[in-house]
Amino acid sequence: MAEQMADGHPPEDCTILVVADSLRDNGGVRVALEYARQWRRMGSPAQVVAVQDVDDVALAPVDPIVPVGFLTARNSRFRNTWPAALGRLVRRARRADVVLAGSETGIGLLLGYAAARLARRPFAVLVQADLDDSIATWVKRPVQPLTRYVHAHVDAAISVADSIVPGVVANGLPADRVSVVVNGIDVARVREAAALPPVGTPADPRPPGTPPVVVGQGRLSVQKDFPLLVRAHARVLAAGVDHRLVIIGDGPIRDDIAAVVAEEGVEATVRLAGYVDNPYPITSTADLFVLSSNSEGMPLTILEALAVGVPIVATRCGTGVDLLLADGRYGDLVAVGALDDLSAAIERHLREPSVLGERARGGPEQAMSFDVTRSARTIHDLLAGLDRPGPARRRTPAPVS
């Protein structure tokens, strides 16, 4: 039986085909998979298809209720298999009502657009980060014009934050095809994974005599600026405040971060934990969570840190961070790339943890206001309202904020 939503009615029948590059674990893939899970729970027959089937990296967890298919054989070379992959995707698209790319870059975006047009289905994209930054960082130069072309011709772009919209419109997409739908999470699931009691129940205190722990989490990429966090950690140590730094995640600049750790001489106090399947027990027992990014859309790591009630220091790297932390009501905000400011904020909290500790107590309730069920419902209704492309004028939704 279809599960009814908060407004009391089950969803309109709309089959959403979510296309991803692969199931390599990262925040964007987790967002797309969570939306598919929510749509299935609503009774809507959403499906996920990954272009490549890989086993050389950690994969994002997939709920069994979400059907997942693959367009190519495991670890095959895409340059040899893309024609067959496109044909398979076209056939799947014809059985769907709308095709949705789960990321603003990648082969899933490009193949998804081509398949949707060939199948005469609407095509939409989840834009989870600044478009210019994402293209410059993740798209090879010869493919950048094609990526920009697709973004200028989608039927709907769903942005996770207001700050992302100007870049999407500047790329050529009419503003009336861009909607803002803020990411959400399932707070109860996060707290259960962290082995925390229900919201409102005090957690066990940190064992006495152990040094404070500062945690950073995310893909080890230039965007996350973990070298800045390592340098801030070294400065706070030099100021006489003992603590440990744990960085959770893996990615292309791991060696660069390790080089900064060695350069600062803090090998004994920094742990590069790599990929962790369930990071919530680490985050929830930390003394401080730090987001040091230079650019973000709507970072799930901040939402998850709020959900587990850990004190937060974050850079003002996008309107999404300001929104989640309510301009500092639920954490401390510092300028992007400002080593002095970040170091001072970390030191200030470790010397006097009561200020951010008090703000963190409201974190779970703040996280609950960003309910993933509500976001999923909004996106579902938006996609269900798209007309199939053709000679007639497309009907596009009004922006949602």
XYZ file of C-alpha atoms in Angstrom:
401
model
C 0.000 0.000 0.000
C 1.385 3.404 -0.929
C 2.525 5.441 2.022
C 0.761 8.787 2.319
C 2.736 11.961 2.759
C 2.375 14.713 5.338
C -0.283 16.478 3.234
C -2.451 13.368 3.443
C -2.455 12.177 -0.172
C -0.385 9.563 -1.981
C 1.844 10.729 -4.837
C 0.754 11.005 -8.435
C 2.012 7.963 -10.328
C 5.282 9.118 -11.882
C 8.161 6.789 -12.709
C 11.438 8.639 -12.143
C 14.565 7.094 -13.653
C 17.591 8.345 -11.702
C 20.866 8.116 -13.638
C 24.244 8.052 -11.866
C 27.782 7.609 -13.157
C 28.303 4.753 -10.701
C 27.589 3.940 -7.068
C 30.971 5.259 -5.868
C 30.260 6.619 -2.420
C 30.029 10.387 -2.165
C 27.532 12.924 -0.889
C 25.904 13.481 -4.268
C 25.282 9.782 -4.861
C 23.871 9.382 -1.354
C 21.458 12.261 -1.948
C 20.182 10.731 -5.194
C 19.804 7.285 -3.616
C 17.971 8.725 -0.612
C 15.483 10.513 -2.855
C 14.886 7.269 -4.758
C 14.319 5.502 -1.432
C 11.834 8.134 -0.331
C 9.948 7.951 -3.630
C 9.686 4.175 -3.335
C 8.374 4.561 0.211
C 5.783 7.000 -1.145
C 4.604 4.329 -3.547
C 6.153 5.919 -6.616
C 8.047 3.417 -8.842
C 11.394 5.204 -8.935
C 14.439 3.341 -10.224
C 18.179 3.955 -10.249
C 20.512 3.082 -13.084
C 24.288 3.405 -12.862
C 26.284 3.738 -16.060
C 29.294 1.843 -14.711
C 29.488 -1.091 -12.321
C 32.673 -0.710 -10.292
C 34.186 -2.642 -7.396
C 37.520 -0.865 -6.961
C 36.203 1.728 -4.510
C 33.775 1.995 -1.614
C 30.156 2.009 -2.762
C 27.277 3.987 -1.343
C 24.763 1.923 0.629
C 21.565 1.122 -1.270
C 18.293 0.336 0.462
C 16.891 -3.002 -0.815
C 13.611 -1.307 -1.758
C 15.421 0.696 -4.476
C 15.879 -1.214 -7.771
C 19.353 -0.583 -9.209
C 20.533 -1.566 -12.669
C 23.846 -1.174 -14.502
C 24.394 -0.249 -18.126
C 27.862 -1.781 -18.565
C 29.682 -4.872 -17.391
C 31.706 -4.568 -14.201
C 34.953 -2.615 -14.624
C 34.551 -2.464 -18.414
C 36.150 0.343 -20.439
C 33.464 2.935 -21.085
C 34.951 4.087 -24.398
C 34.166 0.626 -25.799
C 30.742 0.140 -24.219
C 29.001 3.520 -24.360
C 26.964 2.847 -27.551
C 25.408 -0.259 -26.002
C 24.990 1.585 -22.692
C 23.114 4.395 -24.433
C 20.819 1.901 -26.157
C 20.010 0.230 -22.838
C 19.369 3.583 -21.218
C 17.012 4.658 -24.029
C 14.963 1.499 -23.517
C 14.761 2.185 -19.774
C 13.878 5.829 -20.381
C 10.941 4.831 -22.589
C 9.483 2.918 -19.646
C 9.833 5.960 -17.366
C 7.994 9.276 -17.173
C 11.029 11.446 -16.514
C 14.825 11.007 -16.465
C 16.787 12.636 -13.655
C 20.581 13.004 -13.534
C 21.733 12.656 -9.950
C 24.732 14.953 -10.452
C 25.550 18.129 -12.358
C 28.582 16.496 -14.032
C 29.630 13.124 -15.384
C 28.693 10.520 -17.949
C 25.358 9.957 -16.211
C 24.383 13.534 -17.046
C 25.457 13.274 -20.688
C 24.023 9.816 -21.400
C 20.868 10.648 -19.442
C 20.243 13.736 -21.562
C 20.820 11.868 -24.826
C 18.597 8.954 -23.776
C 15.803 11.250 -22.595
C 15.794 13.145 -25.878
C 15.821 9.940 -27.944
C 13.031 8.490 -25.811
C 11.117 11.816 -25.870
C 11.022 12.080 -22.103
C 11.601 15.155 -19.906
C 15.104 15.471 -18.521
C 16.032 17.090 -15.211
C 19.227 17.402 -13.186
C 20.039 17.684 -9.492
C 22.592 20.494 -9.184
C 24.319 19.888 -5.871
C 27.303 22.235 -6.180
C 28.378 25.417 -7.934
C 28.164 24.634 -11.643
C 31.310 26.468 -12.746
C 33.387 24.959 -9.927
C 32.088 21.455 -10.612
C 32.760 21.639 -14.332
C 36.244 23.086 -13.815
C 37.106 20.470 -11.174
C 35.522 17.264 -12.449
C 35.015 17.583 -16.217
C 37.852 17.133 -18.716
C 38.337 20.208 -20.863
C 37.174 18.638 -24.182
C 33.875 17.604 -22.552
C 33.174 20.910 -20.810
C 31.313 22.544 -23.760
C 29.028 19.503 -24.080
C 28.330 19.555 -20.345
C 27.417 23.238 -20.531
C 25.188 22.599 -23.556
C 23.230 19.976 -21.629
C 22.764 22.311 -18.667
C 21.453 25.040 -20.953
C 18.817 22.710 -22.442
C 17.454 20.615 -19.551
C 13.729 20.751 -18.817
C 14.345 21.405 -15.121
C 17.334 22.047 -12.884
C 16.809 21.364 -9.196
C 19.298 23.309 -7.129
C 20.008 22.458 -3.500
C 20.773 26.081 -2.527
C 20.008 29.628 -3.658
C 23.704 30.350 -4.172
C 23.877 27.768 -6.986
C 21.089 29.291 -9.090
C 22.984 32.272 -10.618
C 25.615 29.977 -12.123
C 22.952 27.720 -13.656
C 21.100 30.677 -15.195
C 24.322 32.330 -16.374
C 25.119 29.127 -18.253
C 22.018 29.666 -20.393
C 19.077 27.907 -18.736
C 15.948 30.086 -18.445
C 15.317 31.060 -14.829
C 11.793 29.621 -14.873
C 13.278 26.133 -15.310
C 15.355 26.377 -12.119
C 13.903 25.389 -8.755
C 15.491 25.420 -5.313
C 14.759 22.410 -3.109
C 16.922 22.178 -0.018
C 18.424 18.789 0.812
C 17.127 16.957 3.830
C 18.044 13.935 5.924
C 16.364 11.304 8.041
C 17.514 12.394 11.511
C 16.249 9.256 13.227
C 18.266 7.030 10.856
C 21.426 9.051 11.376
C 21.121 8.958 15.151
C 20.376 5.231 15.079
C 23.495 4.638 12.967
C 25.467 6.702 15.491
C 24.082 4.559 18.332
C 22.672 7.698 19.930
C 19.547 7.845 22.072
C 16.401 9.546 20.717
C 16.441 13.326 20.348
C 16.115 14.963 23.754
C 17.971 12.195 25.628
C 21.483 13.104 26.838
C 24.332 11.092 25.311
C 27.093 9.513 27.350
C 29.914 11.958 28.176
C 33.425 11.609 26.756
C 35.709 9.427 28.923
C 37.845 11.599 31.218
C 41.532 12.096 30.470
C 41.299 11.740 26.684
C 42.365 14.653 24.455
C 39.639 16.497 22.537
C 38.952 15.290 19.005
C 38.245 17.509 15.998
C 36.650 15.813 12.972
C 36.489 16.790 9.306
C 34.636 14.681 6.770
C 34.151 14.598 3.022
C 35.701 13.669 -0.274
C 39.387 14.505 -0.267
C 39.151 17.073 -3.043
C 40.356 20.625 -3.563
C 36.862 21.936 -2.814
C 36.947 20.628 0.771
C 40.288 22.358 1.565
C 41.457 19.878 4.190
C 45.014 21.292 3.980
C 43.582 24.447 5.568
C 42.135 22.348 8.407
C 45.484 20.580 8.950
C 47.296 23.912 9.151
C 44.699 25.262 11.580
C 45.155 22.139 13.693
C 48.929 22.732 13.766
C 48.451 26.351 14.839
C 46.142 25.402 17.685
C 48.637 22.784 18.868
C 51.377 25.418 18.745
C 49.174 27.647 20.919
C 49.313 24.976 23.620
C 45.896 23.341 23.137
C 46.282 19.559 22.943
C 43.817 17.761 20.672
C 43.578 15.238 17.845
C 42.369 15.688 14.260
C 40.538 12.942 12.365
C 39.729 13.394 8.679
C 37.176 10.923 7.310
C 37.039 10.276 3.579
C 39.093 9.433 0.560
C 39.803 11.121 -2.748
C 42.292 12.453 -5.267
C 44.276 14.783 -2.981
C 44.917 12.352 -0.121
C 48.661 12.420 -0.821
C 48.627 16.227 -0.874
C 46.948 16.297 2.532
C 49.451 13.785 3.887
C 52.243 16.028 2.593
C 50.816 18.994 4.504
C 50.585 16.837 7.648
C 54.288 15.999 7.277
C 55.195 19.595 6.451
C 53.480 20.829 9.625
C 55.047 18.044 11.694
C 51.715 16.813 13.076
C 51.844 13.160 12.040
C 51.351 12.077 15.668
C 48.110 14.017 16.089
C 46.387 13.633 12.691
C 44.613 10.517 11.460
C 43.541 10.207 7.838
C 40.860 7.622 8.476
C 40.017 7.001 4.819
C 36.590 5.791 3.806
C 34.394 4.791 6.754
C 31.149 2.977 6.009
C 29.437 4.389 9.092
C 31.142 7.628 10.185
C 28.402 8.700 12.584
C 29.822 7.079 15.754
C 33.081 8.990 15.127
C 31.356 12.307 14.456
C 28.880 12.005 17.300
C 31.618 11.431 19.904
C 33.894 14.207 18.605
C 34.381 17.472 20.483
C 34.100 19.547 17.320
C 33.125 19.106 13.664
C 34.847 21.422 11.172
C 33.827 22.163 7.590
C 36.766 23.885 5.898
C 35.415 23.933 2.317
C 35.894 26.751 -0.149
C 32.604 25.963 -1.925
C 29.488 23.995 -0.983
C 25.870 23.716 -2.023
C 23.887 22.174 0.810
C 26.471 20.012 2.655
C 25.029 16.825 4.110
C 27.946 16.597 6.532
C 26.695 19.743 8.288
C 23.150 18.377 8.458
C 24.480 15.116 9.868
C 26.654 16.945 12.407
C 23.587 18.901 13.507
C 21.624 15.656 13.781
C 24.128 14.078 16.170
C 24.477 17.274 18.223
C 28.207 17.907 17.797
C 29.552 21.503 18.015
C 30.313 22.929 14.564
C 32.746 25.408 13.027
C 32.265 26.030 9.310
C 33.478 28.331 6.589
C 30.935 30.598 4.903
C 31.324 28.660 1.667
C 27.785 29.056 0.342
C 24.314 30.150 1.356
C 23.476 26.552 2.255
C 25.891 26.599 5.193
C 24.478 29.901 6.447
C 20.969 28.471 6.160
C 21.752 25.225 7.989
C 23.558 26.990 10.820
C 21.046 29.871 10.854
C 23.809 32.481 10.435
C 25.675 31.166 13.476
C 22.823 30.219 15.778
C 23.831 26.543 15.620
C 27.568 26.875 15.034
C 30.478 29.216 14.437
C 31.039 30.655 10.941
C 34.353 31.953 9.571
C 35.528 33.310 6.220
C 36.555 30.939 3.440
C 40.294 30.254 3.361
C 40.958 32.357 6.477
C 43.576 30.363 8.395
C 43.747 32.876 11.257
C 39.972 32.883 11.722
C 39.603 29.107 11.502
C 42.459 28.500 13.933
C 41.025 31.022 16.381
C 37.550 29.454 16.201
C 38.902 25.961 16.890
C 41.112 27.175 19.736
C 38.291 29.231 21.226
C 35.996 26.215 21.368
C 38.585 23.809 22.756
C 39.464 26.273 25.522
C 35.840 27.088 26.316
C 33.481 24.480 24.867
C 30.316 25.680 26.591
C 29.372 28.320 23.980
C 29.262 26.056 20.934
C 28.134 23.202 23.149
C 24.995 25.152 24.005
C 24.350 25.898 20.329
C 24.866 22.231 19.453
C 22.082 21.164 21.796
C 19.623 22.645 19.344
C 21.260 20.899 16.399
C 19.009 17.825 16.190
C 15.856 19.922 16.171
C 17.375 22.165 13.503
C 18.247 19.121 11.402
C 14.711 17.811 11.760
C 13.409 20.988 10.117
C 15.215 19.848 6.947
C 13.117 16.730 6.510
C 14.061 14.590 3.526
C 10.482 13.359 3.139
C 9.259 16.880 2.469
C 12.096 17.568 0.001
C 11.398 14.306 -1.821
C 7.716 15.133 -2.108
C 8.494 18.569 -3.544
C 10.896 17.191 -6.155
C 8.536 14.370 -7.070
C 5.658 16.776 -7.694
C 7.930 19.076 -9.672
C 9.092 16.243 -11.934
C 5.581 14.862 -12.318
C 4.535 18.268 -13.676
C 6.994 18.248 -16.562
C 5.613 17.742 -20.083
C 7.302 15.522 -22.607
C 9.507 17.587 -24.930
C 8.211 18.209 -28.417
C 7.116 20.923 -30.842
C 4.687 22.373 -28.292
C 5.983 24.729 -25.626
C 7.294 22.907 -22.571
C 5.448 23.433 -19.344
C 8.033 24.233 -16.672
C 7.446 24.625 -12.955
C 7.684 27.897 -11.132
C 10.779 28.178 -8.924
C 10.407 26.501 -5.555
C 12.271 27.788 -2.529
